[in-house]
Coordinates of C-alpha atoms in Angstrom, one line a residue:
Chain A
X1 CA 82.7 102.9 105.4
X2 CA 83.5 105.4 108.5
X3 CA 85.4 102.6 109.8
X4 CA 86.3 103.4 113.8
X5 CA 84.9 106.7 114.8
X6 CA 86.6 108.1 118.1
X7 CA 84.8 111.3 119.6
X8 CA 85.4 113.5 121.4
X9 CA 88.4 114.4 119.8
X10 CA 89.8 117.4 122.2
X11 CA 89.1 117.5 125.9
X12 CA 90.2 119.4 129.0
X13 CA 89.4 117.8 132.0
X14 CA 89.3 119.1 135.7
X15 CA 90.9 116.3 138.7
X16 CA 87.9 113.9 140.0
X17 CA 85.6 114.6 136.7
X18 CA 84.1 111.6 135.0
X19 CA 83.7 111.5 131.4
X20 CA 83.4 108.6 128.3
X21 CA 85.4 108.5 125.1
X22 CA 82.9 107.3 122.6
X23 CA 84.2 104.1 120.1
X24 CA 82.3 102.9 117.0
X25 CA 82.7 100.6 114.1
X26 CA 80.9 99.5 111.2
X27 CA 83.1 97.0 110.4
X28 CA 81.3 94.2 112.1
X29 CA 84.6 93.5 114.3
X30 CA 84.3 91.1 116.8
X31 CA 87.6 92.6 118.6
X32 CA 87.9 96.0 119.7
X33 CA 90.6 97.9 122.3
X34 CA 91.4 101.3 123.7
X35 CA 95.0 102.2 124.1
X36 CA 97.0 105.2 125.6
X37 CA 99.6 107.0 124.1
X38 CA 102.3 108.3 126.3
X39 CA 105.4 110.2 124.8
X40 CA 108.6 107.8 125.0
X41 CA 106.2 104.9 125.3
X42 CA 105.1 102.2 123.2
X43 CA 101.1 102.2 122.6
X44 CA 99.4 100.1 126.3
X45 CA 96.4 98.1 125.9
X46 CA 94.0 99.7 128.5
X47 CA 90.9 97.1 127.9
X48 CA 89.4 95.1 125.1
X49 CA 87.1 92.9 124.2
X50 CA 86.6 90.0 122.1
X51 CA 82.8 90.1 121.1
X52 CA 79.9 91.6 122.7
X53 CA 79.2 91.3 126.4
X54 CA 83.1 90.1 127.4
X55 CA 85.6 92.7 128.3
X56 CA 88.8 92.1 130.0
X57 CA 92.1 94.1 131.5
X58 CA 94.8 94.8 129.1
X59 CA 98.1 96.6 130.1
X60 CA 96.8 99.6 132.1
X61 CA 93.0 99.2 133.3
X62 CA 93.0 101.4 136.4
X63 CA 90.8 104.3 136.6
X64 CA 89.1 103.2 133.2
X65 CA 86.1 101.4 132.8
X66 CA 84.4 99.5 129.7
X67 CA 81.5 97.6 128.4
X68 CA 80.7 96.4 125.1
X69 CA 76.7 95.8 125.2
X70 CA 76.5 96.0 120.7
X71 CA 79.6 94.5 118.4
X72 CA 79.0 98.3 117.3
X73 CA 80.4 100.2 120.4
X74 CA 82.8 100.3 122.6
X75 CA 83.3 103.3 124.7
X76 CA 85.9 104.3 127.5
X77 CA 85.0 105.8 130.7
X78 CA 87.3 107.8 133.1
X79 CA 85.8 107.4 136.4
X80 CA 87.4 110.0 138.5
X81 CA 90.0 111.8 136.4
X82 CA 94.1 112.5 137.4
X83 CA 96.8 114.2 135.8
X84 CA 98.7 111.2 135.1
X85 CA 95.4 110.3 132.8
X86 CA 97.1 112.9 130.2
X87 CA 97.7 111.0 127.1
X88 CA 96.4 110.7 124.2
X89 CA 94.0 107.6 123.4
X90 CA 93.2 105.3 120.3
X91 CA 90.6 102.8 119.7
X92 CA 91.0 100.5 117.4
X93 CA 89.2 97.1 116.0
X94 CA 89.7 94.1 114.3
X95 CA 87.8 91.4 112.2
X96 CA 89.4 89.0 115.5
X97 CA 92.4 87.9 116.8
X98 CA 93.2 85.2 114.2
X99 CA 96.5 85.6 112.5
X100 CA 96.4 88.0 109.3
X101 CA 94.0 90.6 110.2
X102 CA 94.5 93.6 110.0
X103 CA 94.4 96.3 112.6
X104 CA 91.9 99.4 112.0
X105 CA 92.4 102.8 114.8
X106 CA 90.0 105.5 115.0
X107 CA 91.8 108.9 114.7
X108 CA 92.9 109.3 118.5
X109 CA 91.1 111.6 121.6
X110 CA 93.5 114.5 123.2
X111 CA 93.0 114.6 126.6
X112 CA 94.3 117.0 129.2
X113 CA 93.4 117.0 133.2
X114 CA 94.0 120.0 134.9
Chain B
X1 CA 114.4 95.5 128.2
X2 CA 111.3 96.3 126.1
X3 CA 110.4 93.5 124.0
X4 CA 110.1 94.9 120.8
X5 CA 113.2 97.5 120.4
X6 CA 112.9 100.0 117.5
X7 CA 115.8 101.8 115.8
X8 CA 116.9 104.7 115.0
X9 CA 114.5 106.7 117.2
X10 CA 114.9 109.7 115.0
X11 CA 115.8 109.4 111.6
X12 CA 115.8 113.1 109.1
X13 CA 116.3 112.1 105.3
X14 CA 116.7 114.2 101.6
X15 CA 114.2 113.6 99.6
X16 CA 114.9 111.1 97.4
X17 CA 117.1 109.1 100.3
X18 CA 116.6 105.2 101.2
X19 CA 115.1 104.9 104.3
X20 CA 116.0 101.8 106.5
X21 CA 113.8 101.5 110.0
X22 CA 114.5 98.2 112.2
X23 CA 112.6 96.2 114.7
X24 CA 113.9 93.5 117.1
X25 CA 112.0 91.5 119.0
X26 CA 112.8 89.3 122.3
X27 CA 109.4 87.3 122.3
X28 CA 108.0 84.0 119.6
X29 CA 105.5 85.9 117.4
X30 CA 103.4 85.0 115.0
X31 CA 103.2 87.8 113.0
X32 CA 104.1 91.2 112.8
X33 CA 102.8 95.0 111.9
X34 CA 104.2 98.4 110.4
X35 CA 102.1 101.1 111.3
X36 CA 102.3 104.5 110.4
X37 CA 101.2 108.0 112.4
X38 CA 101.0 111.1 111.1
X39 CA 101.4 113.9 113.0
X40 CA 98.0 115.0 114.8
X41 CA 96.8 111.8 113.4
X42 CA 95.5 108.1 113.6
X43 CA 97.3 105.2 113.0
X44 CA 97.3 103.3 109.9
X45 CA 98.0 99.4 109.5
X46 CA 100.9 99.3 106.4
X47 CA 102.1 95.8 106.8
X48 CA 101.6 92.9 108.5
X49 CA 104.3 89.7 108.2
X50 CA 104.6 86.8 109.4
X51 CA 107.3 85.9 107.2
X52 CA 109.3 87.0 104.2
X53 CA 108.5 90.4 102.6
X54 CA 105.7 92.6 101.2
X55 CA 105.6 95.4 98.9
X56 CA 103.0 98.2 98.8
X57 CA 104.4 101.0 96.3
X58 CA 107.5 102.5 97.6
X59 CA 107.6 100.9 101.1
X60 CA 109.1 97.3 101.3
X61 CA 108.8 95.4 104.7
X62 CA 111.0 92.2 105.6
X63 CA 110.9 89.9 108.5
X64 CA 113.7 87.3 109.3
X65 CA 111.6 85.3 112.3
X66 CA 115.0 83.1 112.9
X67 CA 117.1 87.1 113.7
X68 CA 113.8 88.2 115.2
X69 CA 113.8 91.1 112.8
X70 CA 111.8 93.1 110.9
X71 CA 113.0 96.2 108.6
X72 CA 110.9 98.7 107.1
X73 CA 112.2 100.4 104.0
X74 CA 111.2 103.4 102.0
X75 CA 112.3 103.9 98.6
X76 CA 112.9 107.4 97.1
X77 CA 111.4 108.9 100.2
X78 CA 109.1 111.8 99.5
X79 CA 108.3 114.9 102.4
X80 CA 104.7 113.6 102.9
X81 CA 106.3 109.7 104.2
X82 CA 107.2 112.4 107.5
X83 CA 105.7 110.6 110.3
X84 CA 106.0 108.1 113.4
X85 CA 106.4 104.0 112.3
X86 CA 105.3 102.0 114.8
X87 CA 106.4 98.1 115.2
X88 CA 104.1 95.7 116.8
X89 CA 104.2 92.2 117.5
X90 CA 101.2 89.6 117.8
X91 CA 102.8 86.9 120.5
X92 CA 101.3 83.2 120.6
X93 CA 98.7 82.2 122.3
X94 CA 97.4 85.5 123.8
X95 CA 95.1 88.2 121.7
X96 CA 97.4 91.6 122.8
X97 CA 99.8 93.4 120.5
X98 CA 103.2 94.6 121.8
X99 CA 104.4 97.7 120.4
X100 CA 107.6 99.6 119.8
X101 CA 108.0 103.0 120.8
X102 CA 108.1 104.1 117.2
X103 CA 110.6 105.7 114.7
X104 CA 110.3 109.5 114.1
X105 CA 111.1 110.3 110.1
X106 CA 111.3 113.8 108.8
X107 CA 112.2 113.8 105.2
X108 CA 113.4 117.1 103.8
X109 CA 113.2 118.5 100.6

């Protein structure tokens, strides 16, 4: 089992570039979520989803899109990119939301704008 | 106030030392996680509680849901348990986790 497979792993961005952070599982999780990692903060919820075809906001959503079209993938897109998009971000899934399951995170995605 | 408070921040042990990491939390859960990052690295689920204690080799977790409290402890802590433990709470009736901010551990040996 890969479990949840985050790519790219490194990236330098310039201001007002677009680009996606891939997210996969082969788990068969119904719930997955992208977070951001800031230093001195606690991980924020950016967006998830709870199946295939239903995304909704988390914590942070702007400047971040999502869609969820296979239980598979789940990738994050950075529409025009800013400085204060720095952070480092994590994927992670979940069999659901029910009580008692645990949590699975891909390995995290660097990124830098410039 | 953040909701789920983490303590000590930054914690640097002896091998060999017992570690003791706390979490408080403001908010009815119903359960609760210890996660740990390496550095450079993912996050790994080590616990999760939604009441008494677990045991998984070395690392014991308790939760007291009456104290809102949660400790995570390492016995005869080894150089390689060096990384960030993260606190998060599942709340009632919503499908978001809460996190801490984490505990930093160094353990020298």
């Amino acid at each position: 089992n890969a479990g949840v497979t985050q790519t790219p792993k490194f990236q330098v961005l310039k201001t007002g570039q677009s680009m996606t952070l891939q997210c996969a599982q082969d788990m068969n999780h119904e719930y997955m979520s992208w977070y951001r990692q800031d230093p001195g903060m606690g991980l924020r919820l950016i967006h998830y989803s709870v199946g295939a075809g239903i995304t909704d906001q988390g914590e942070v959503p702007n400047g971040y899109n999502v869609s969820r079209s296979t239980t598979e993938d789940f990738p994050l897109r950075l529409l025009s990119a800013a400085p204060s998009q720095t952070s480092v971000y994590f994927c992670a899934s979940r069999p659901n939301f029910a009580v008692g399951n645990t949590i699975y995170f891909g390995e995290g995605s660097w990124l830098t704008v410039v | 106030k953040n909701e789920v408070e983490q303590s000590p921040q930054n914690l640097t042990a002896q091998e060999g030392e017992f570690i003791t990491i706390n979490c408080s939390y403001s908010v009815g859960i119903s359960a609760l996680h210890w996660l740990q990052q390496h550095p450079g690295g993912g996050i790994v689920s080590l616990f999760m509680l939604s009441s008494g204690k677990k045991k998984h080799g070395r690392l014991i977790a308790t939760i007291n849901i009456q104290e809102k409290h949660s400790s995570l402890h390492i016995t005869a802590s080894h150089p390689r348990d060096s990384a960030v433990y993260i606190c998060a709470v599942e709340t009632y009736n919503t499908d978001k986790l809460i996190f801490g901010t984490g505990t930093r551990l160094q353990v020298f040996p």
